[in-house]
Coordinates of C-alpha atoms in Angstrom, one line a residue:
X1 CA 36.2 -43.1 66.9
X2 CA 36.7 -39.3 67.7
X3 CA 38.9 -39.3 64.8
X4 CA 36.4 -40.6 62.6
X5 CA 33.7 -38.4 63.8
X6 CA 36.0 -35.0 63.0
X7 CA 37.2 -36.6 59.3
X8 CA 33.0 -36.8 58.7
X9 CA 32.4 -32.9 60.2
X10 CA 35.1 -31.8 58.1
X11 CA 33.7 -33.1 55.4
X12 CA 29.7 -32.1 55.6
X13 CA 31.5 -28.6 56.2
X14 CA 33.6 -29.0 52.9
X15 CA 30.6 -29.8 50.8
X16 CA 28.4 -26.9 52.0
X17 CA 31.2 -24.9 51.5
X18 CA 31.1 -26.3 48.0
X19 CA 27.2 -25.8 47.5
X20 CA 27.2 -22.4 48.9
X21 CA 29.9 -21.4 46.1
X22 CA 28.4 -23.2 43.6
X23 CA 25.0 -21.3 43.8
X24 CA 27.1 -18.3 44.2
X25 CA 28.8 -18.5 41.3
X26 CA 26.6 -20.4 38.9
X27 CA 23.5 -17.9 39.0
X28 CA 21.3 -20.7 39.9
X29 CA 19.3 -19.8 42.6
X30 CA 18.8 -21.7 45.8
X31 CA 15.3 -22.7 46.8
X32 CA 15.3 -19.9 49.5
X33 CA 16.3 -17.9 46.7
X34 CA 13.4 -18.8 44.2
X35 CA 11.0 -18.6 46.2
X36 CA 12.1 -14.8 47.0
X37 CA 12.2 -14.1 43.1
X38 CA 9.2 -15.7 42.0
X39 CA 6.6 -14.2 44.7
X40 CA 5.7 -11.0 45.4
X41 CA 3.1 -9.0 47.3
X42 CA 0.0 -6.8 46.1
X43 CA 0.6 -3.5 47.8
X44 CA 0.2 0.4 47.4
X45 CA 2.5 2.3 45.8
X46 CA 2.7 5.7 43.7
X47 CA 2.9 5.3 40.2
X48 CA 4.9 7.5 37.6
X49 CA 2.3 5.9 34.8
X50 CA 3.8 4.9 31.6
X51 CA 2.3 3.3 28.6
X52 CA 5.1 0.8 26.6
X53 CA 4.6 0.2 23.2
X54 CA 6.5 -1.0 20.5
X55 CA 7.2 0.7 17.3
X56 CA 8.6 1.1 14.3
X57 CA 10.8 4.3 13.2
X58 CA 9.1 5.3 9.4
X59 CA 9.5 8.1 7.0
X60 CA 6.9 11.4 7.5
X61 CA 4.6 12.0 4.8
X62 CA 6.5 13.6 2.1
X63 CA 10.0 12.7 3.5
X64 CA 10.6 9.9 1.1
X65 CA 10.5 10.3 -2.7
X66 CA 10.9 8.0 -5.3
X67 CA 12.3 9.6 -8.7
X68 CA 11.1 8.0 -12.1
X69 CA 11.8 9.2 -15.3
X70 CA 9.7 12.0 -17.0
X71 CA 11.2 11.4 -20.5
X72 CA 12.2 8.3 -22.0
X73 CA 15.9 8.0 -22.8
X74 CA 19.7 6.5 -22.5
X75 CA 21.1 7.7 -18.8
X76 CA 24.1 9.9 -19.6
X77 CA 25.1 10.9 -16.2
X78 CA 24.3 9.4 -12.7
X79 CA 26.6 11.2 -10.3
X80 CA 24.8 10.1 -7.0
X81 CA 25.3 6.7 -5.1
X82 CA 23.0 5.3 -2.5
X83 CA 24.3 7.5 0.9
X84 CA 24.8 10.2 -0.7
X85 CA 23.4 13.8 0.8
X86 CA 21.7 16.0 -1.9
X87 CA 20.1 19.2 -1.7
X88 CA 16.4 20.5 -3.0
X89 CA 16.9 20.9 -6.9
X90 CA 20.7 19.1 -7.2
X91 CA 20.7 17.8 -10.3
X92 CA 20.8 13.8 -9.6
X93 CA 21.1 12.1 -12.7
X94 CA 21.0 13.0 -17.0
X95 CA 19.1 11.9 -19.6
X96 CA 20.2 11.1 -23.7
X97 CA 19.2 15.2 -24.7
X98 CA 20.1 14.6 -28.9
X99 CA 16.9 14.4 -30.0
X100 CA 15.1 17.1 -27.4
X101 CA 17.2 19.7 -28.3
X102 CA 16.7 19.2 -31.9
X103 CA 12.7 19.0 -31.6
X104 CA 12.8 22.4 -29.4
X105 CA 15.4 24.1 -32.8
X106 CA 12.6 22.5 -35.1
X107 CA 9.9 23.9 -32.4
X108 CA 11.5 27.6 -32.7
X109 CA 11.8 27.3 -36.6
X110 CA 8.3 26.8 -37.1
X111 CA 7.3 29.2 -34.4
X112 CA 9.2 31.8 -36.2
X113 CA 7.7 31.0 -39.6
X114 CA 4.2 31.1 -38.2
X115 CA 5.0 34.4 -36.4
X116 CA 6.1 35.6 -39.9
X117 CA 2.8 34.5 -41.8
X118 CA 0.8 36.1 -38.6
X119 CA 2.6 39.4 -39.0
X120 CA 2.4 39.7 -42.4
X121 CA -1.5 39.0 -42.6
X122 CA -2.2 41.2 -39.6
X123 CA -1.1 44.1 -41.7
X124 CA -3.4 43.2 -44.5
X125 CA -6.1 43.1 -42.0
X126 CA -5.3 46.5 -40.8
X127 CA -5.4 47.5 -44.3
X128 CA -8.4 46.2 -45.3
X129 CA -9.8 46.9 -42.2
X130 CA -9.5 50.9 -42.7
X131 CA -10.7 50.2 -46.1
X132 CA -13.9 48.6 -45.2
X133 CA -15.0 51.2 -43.2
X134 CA -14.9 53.4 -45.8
X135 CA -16.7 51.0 -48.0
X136 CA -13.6 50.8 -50.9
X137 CA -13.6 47.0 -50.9
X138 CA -16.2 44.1 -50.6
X139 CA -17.4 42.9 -47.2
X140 CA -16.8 39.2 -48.7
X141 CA -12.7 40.5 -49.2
X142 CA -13.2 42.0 -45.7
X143 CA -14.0 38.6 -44.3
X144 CA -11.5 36.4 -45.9
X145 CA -8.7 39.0 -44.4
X146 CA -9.9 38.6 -41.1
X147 CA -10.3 34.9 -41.2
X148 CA -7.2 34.7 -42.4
X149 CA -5.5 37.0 -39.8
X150 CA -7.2 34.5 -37.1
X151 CA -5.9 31.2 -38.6
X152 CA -2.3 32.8 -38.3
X153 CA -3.2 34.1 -35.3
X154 CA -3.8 30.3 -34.4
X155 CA -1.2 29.2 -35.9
X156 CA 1.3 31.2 -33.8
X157 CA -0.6 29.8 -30.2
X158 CA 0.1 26.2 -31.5
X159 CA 3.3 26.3 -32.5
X160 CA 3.9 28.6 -29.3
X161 CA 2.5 25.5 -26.8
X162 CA 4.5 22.7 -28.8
X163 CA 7.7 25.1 -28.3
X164 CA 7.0 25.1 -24.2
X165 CA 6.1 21.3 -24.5
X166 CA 9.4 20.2 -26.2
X167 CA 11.1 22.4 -23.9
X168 CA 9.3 21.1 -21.0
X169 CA 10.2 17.1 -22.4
X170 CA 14.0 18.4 -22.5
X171 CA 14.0 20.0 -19.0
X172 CA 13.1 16.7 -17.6
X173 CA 16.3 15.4 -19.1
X174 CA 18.1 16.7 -16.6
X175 CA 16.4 15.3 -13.3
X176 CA 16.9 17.1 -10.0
X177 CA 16.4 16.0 -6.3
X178 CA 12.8 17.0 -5.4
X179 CA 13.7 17.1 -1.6
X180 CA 16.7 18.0 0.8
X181 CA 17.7 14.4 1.9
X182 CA 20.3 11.1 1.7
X183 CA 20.2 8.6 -1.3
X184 CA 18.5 5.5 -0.2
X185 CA 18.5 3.6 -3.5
X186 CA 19.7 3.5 -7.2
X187 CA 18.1 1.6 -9.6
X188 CA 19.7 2.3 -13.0
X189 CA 23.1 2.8 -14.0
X190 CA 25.0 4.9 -16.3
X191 CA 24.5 3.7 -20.1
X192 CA 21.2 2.3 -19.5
X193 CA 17.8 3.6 -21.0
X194 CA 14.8 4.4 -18.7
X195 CA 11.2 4.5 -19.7
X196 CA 8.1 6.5 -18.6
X197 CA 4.8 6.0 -17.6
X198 CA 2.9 4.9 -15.1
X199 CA 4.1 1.6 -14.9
X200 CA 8.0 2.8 -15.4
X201 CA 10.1 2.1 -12.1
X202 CA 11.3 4.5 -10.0
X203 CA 14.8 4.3 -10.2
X204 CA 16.0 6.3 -7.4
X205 CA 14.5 7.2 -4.0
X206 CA 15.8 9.9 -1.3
X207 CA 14.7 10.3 2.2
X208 CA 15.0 13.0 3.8
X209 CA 16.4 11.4 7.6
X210 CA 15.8 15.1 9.2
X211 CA 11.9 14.3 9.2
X212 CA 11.6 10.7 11.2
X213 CA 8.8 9.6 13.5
X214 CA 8.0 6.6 15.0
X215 CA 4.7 4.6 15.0
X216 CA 4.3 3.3 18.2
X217 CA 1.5 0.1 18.6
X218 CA -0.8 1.0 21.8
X219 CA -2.7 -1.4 23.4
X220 CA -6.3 -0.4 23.2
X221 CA -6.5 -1.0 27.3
X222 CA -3.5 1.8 27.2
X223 CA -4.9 4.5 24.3
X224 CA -7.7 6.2 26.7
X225 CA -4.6 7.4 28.3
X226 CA -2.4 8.8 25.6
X227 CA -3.0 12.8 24.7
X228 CA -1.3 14.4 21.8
X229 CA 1.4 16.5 23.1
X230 CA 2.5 13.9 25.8
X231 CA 6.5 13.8 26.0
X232 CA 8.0 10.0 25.1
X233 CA 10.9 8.5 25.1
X234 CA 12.5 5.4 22.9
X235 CA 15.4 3.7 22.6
X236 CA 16.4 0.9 19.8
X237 CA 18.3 -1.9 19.1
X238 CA 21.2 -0.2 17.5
X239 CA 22.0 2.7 20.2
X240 CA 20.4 0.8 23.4
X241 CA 22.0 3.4 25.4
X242 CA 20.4 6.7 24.0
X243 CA 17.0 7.6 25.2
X244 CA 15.8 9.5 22.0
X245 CA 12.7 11.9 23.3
X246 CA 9.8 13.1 21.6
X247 CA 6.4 13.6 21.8
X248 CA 3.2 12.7 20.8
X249 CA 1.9 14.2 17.4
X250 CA -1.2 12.1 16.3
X251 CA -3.3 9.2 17.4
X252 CA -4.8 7.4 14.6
X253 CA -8.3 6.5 15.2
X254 CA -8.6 3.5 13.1
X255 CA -7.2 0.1 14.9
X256 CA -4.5 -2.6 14.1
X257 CA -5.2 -6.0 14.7
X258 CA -2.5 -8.4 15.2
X259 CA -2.7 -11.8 17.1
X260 CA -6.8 -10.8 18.2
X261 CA -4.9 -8.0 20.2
X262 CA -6.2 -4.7 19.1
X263 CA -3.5 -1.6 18.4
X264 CA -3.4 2.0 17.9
X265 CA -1.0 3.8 15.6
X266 CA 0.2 6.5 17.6
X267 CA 3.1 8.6 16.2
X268 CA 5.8 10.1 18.2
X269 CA 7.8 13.0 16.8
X270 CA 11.7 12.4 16.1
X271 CA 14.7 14.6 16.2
X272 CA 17.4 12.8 14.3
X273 CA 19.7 15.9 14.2
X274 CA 22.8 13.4 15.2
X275 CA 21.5 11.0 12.1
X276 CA 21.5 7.9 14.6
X277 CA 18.1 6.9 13.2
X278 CA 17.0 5.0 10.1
X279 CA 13.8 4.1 8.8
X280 CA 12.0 0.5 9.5
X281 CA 14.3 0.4 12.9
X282 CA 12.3 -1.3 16.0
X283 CA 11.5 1.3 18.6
X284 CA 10.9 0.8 22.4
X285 CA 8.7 3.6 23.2
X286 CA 7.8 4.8 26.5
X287 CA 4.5 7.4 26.5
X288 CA 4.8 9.7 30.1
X289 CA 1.2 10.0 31.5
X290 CA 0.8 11.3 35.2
X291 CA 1.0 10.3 38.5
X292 CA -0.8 8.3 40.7
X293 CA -0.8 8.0 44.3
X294 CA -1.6 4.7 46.6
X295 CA -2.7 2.3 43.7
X296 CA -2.9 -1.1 44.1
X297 CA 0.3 -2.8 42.2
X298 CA 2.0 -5.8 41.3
X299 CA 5.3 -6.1 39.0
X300 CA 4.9 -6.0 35.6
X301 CA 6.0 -9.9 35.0
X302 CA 3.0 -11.5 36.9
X303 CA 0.3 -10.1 34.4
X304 CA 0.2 -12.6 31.7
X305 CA -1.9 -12.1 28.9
X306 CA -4.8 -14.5 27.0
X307 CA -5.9 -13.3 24.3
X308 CA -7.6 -9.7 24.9
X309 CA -7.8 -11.0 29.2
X310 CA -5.0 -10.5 31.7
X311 CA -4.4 -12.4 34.6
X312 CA -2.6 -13.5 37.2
X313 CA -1.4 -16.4 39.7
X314 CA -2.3 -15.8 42.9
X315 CA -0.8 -17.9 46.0
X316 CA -3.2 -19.3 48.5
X317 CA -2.4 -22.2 51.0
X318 CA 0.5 -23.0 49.1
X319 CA -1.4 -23.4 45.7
X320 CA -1.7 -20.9 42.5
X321 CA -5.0 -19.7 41.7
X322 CA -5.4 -18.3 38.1
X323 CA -7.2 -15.3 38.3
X324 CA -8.6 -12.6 35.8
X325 CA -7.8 -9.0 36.5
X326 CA -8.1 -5.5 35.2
X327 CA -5.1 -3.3 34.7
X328 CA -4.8 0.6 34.8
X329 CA -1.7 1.9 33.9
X330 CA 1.9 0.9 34.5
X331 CA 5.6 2.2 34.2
X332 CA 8.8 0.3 33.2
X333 CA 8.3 -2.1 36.6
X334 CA 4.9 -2.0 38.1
X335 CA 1.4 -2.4 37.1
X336 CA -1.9 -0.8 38.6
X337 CA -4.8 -3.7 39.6
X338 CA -8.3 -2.0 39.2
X339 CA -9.9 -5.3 40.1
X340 CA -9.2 -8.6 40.8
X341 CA -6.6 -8.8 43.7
X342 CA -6.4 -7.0 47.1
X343 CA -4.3 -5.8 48.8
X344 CA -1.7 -8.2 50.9
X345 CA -2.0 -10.9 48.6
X346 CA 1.1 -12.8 47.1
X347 CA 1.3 -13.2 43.6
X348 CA 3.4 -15.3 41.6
X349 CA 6.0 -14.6 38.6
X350 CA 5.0 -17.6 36.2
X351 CA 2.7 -20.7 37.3
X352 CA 4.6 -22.1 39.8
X353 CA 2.4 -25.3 39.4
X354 CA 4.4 -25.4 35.9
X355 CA 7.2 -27.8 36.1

């Protein structure tokens, strides 16, 4: 019997042994455990504010540039490829220049005639001029000389602003990088004819990755609280080890609506010296306000949102209570109760009611 009853306390040993590994090294936790993660307490604390926000890393105005074609014709030369760096005025691709080069030769021919014909005639205006005022020819001989002279005269401006046009036309044959910046696409090749107009598509576009900023989505509950010149912080998905730091530039007074939550753009200044950043990346920004002292707080998980409310479950008698509340500001683990809880009371992360 004694024997018996030490096999059966070697065993109930055995398998808590067993249990308490197996919650150990599983992750699940025990019911002691749970309960210690999923409840917490409303109590005072200083808060190092914060606003998050997400964003979305974009081009600044004038930092992108898409290059059409100013003058129709067969690409000759495309010696870029998207990646590439190119400076302000590097010539990035070449047009078909035939037939531009022979309209400016034609252009300079006639200009040279006319310039001929106006020469000639203003000395037969000079003439006739002198002439006139001593009264040795015909005031109606007088007139034709000068109307002449003034036709030529004309003459030469035309054929002057059709010289600058066709030399204008083969200029844009050779097209140049309007901007300092890194080839983003290329939308032609070599042997292929591009057209103009306003309907023409650009065919390559350079973005200058120097002048970045990310447009960061505040929360309209948040945006009383972010100033321009407030220092920020971000990190994406590609280097989520790197806290990139900025600061805050503009704050766009129209709002963003998405999902009946109301947003404004806020844009955070970049430096992308190290070239880790591309456009359309997802940002996690972080906004830096002040401090406050002795606020009421409760981790960020309990506040749930619906719709444009927040609220909470509060624990009472060993029941949740859903309960509306209004936030102030927060940091990356704690957020400030302006109304709705007190202090002492347990909260709870999730609806515990919620199997």
């Amino acid at each position: 019997m004694k024997r018996k009853t030490i096999i059966v306390l070697v065993a109930a040993v055995a398998v808590a042994l067993t249990l308490v590994a197996f919650y150990a090294n599983s992750g699940i936790q025990s019911p002691k455990q749970e309960e210690k993660f999923r409840i917490a307490k409303v109590v005072r604390r200083d808060l190092g504010a914060s606003v998050q926000a997400t964003g979305i890393v974009k081009a600044m105005v004038g930092a992108e540039v898409k290059v059409g074609a100013r003058t129709p014709g067969k690409v000759v030369n495309l010696p870029i490829n998207v990646g590439d760096r190119v400076e302000q005025g590097q010539v990035i691709a070449t047009i078909e220049q035939d037939d531009l080069i022979a309209r400016v030769r034609l252009q300079e021919a006639i200009l040279a005639e006319v310039k001929a014909e106006h020469s000639r005639l203003a000395k037969d205006f000079e003439r006739d001029k002198q002439l006139h005022e001593t009264k040795s020819i015909s005031v109606q001989r007088y007139d034709l000389t000068e109307a002449l002279h003034e036709i030529a005269r004309a003459r030469v401006l035309k054929a002057q602003a059709e010289l600058d046009v066709a030399k204008a036309q083969l200029s844009y044959a050779t097209v140049v990088a309007p901007i300092k910046g890194t080839v983003a696409s290329v939308n032609t090749v070599q042997g292929e004819t591009v057209t103009t107009g306003l309907t023409a598509p650009t065919f390559i576009k350079i973005i200058d990755l120097d002048r970045l900023e990310v447009l960061a989505y505040v929360d309209e509950n948040d945006v009383g609280n972010v100033k321009v010149g407030q220092e920020a912080s971000f990190t994406v998905a590609a280097h989520p080890s790197t806290d990139f730091k900025g600061r805050i530039t503009s704050i766009y007074p129209s709002a963003t609506i998405q999902d009946n939550v109301v947003y404004y753009l806020t844009s955070v200044s970049v430096d992308n010296r190290e070239g880790k950043l591309m456009p359309d990346m997802t940002a996690n920004v972080s906004i830096f306000l002040d401090r406050r002292k002795g606020v009421l707080t409760v981790p960020n998980q309990t506040v749930q949102r619906e719709g444009s409310k927040k609220y909470v479950y509060v624990l009472h008698n060993e029941t949740s209570e859903k309960r509306y509340v209004s936030t102030g500001w927060k940091d990356s683990s704690y957020t400030e109760i302006l109304d709705g809880l007190k202090d002492g009371e347990t909260v709870t992360i999730g609806d515990p009611g919620r199997k």
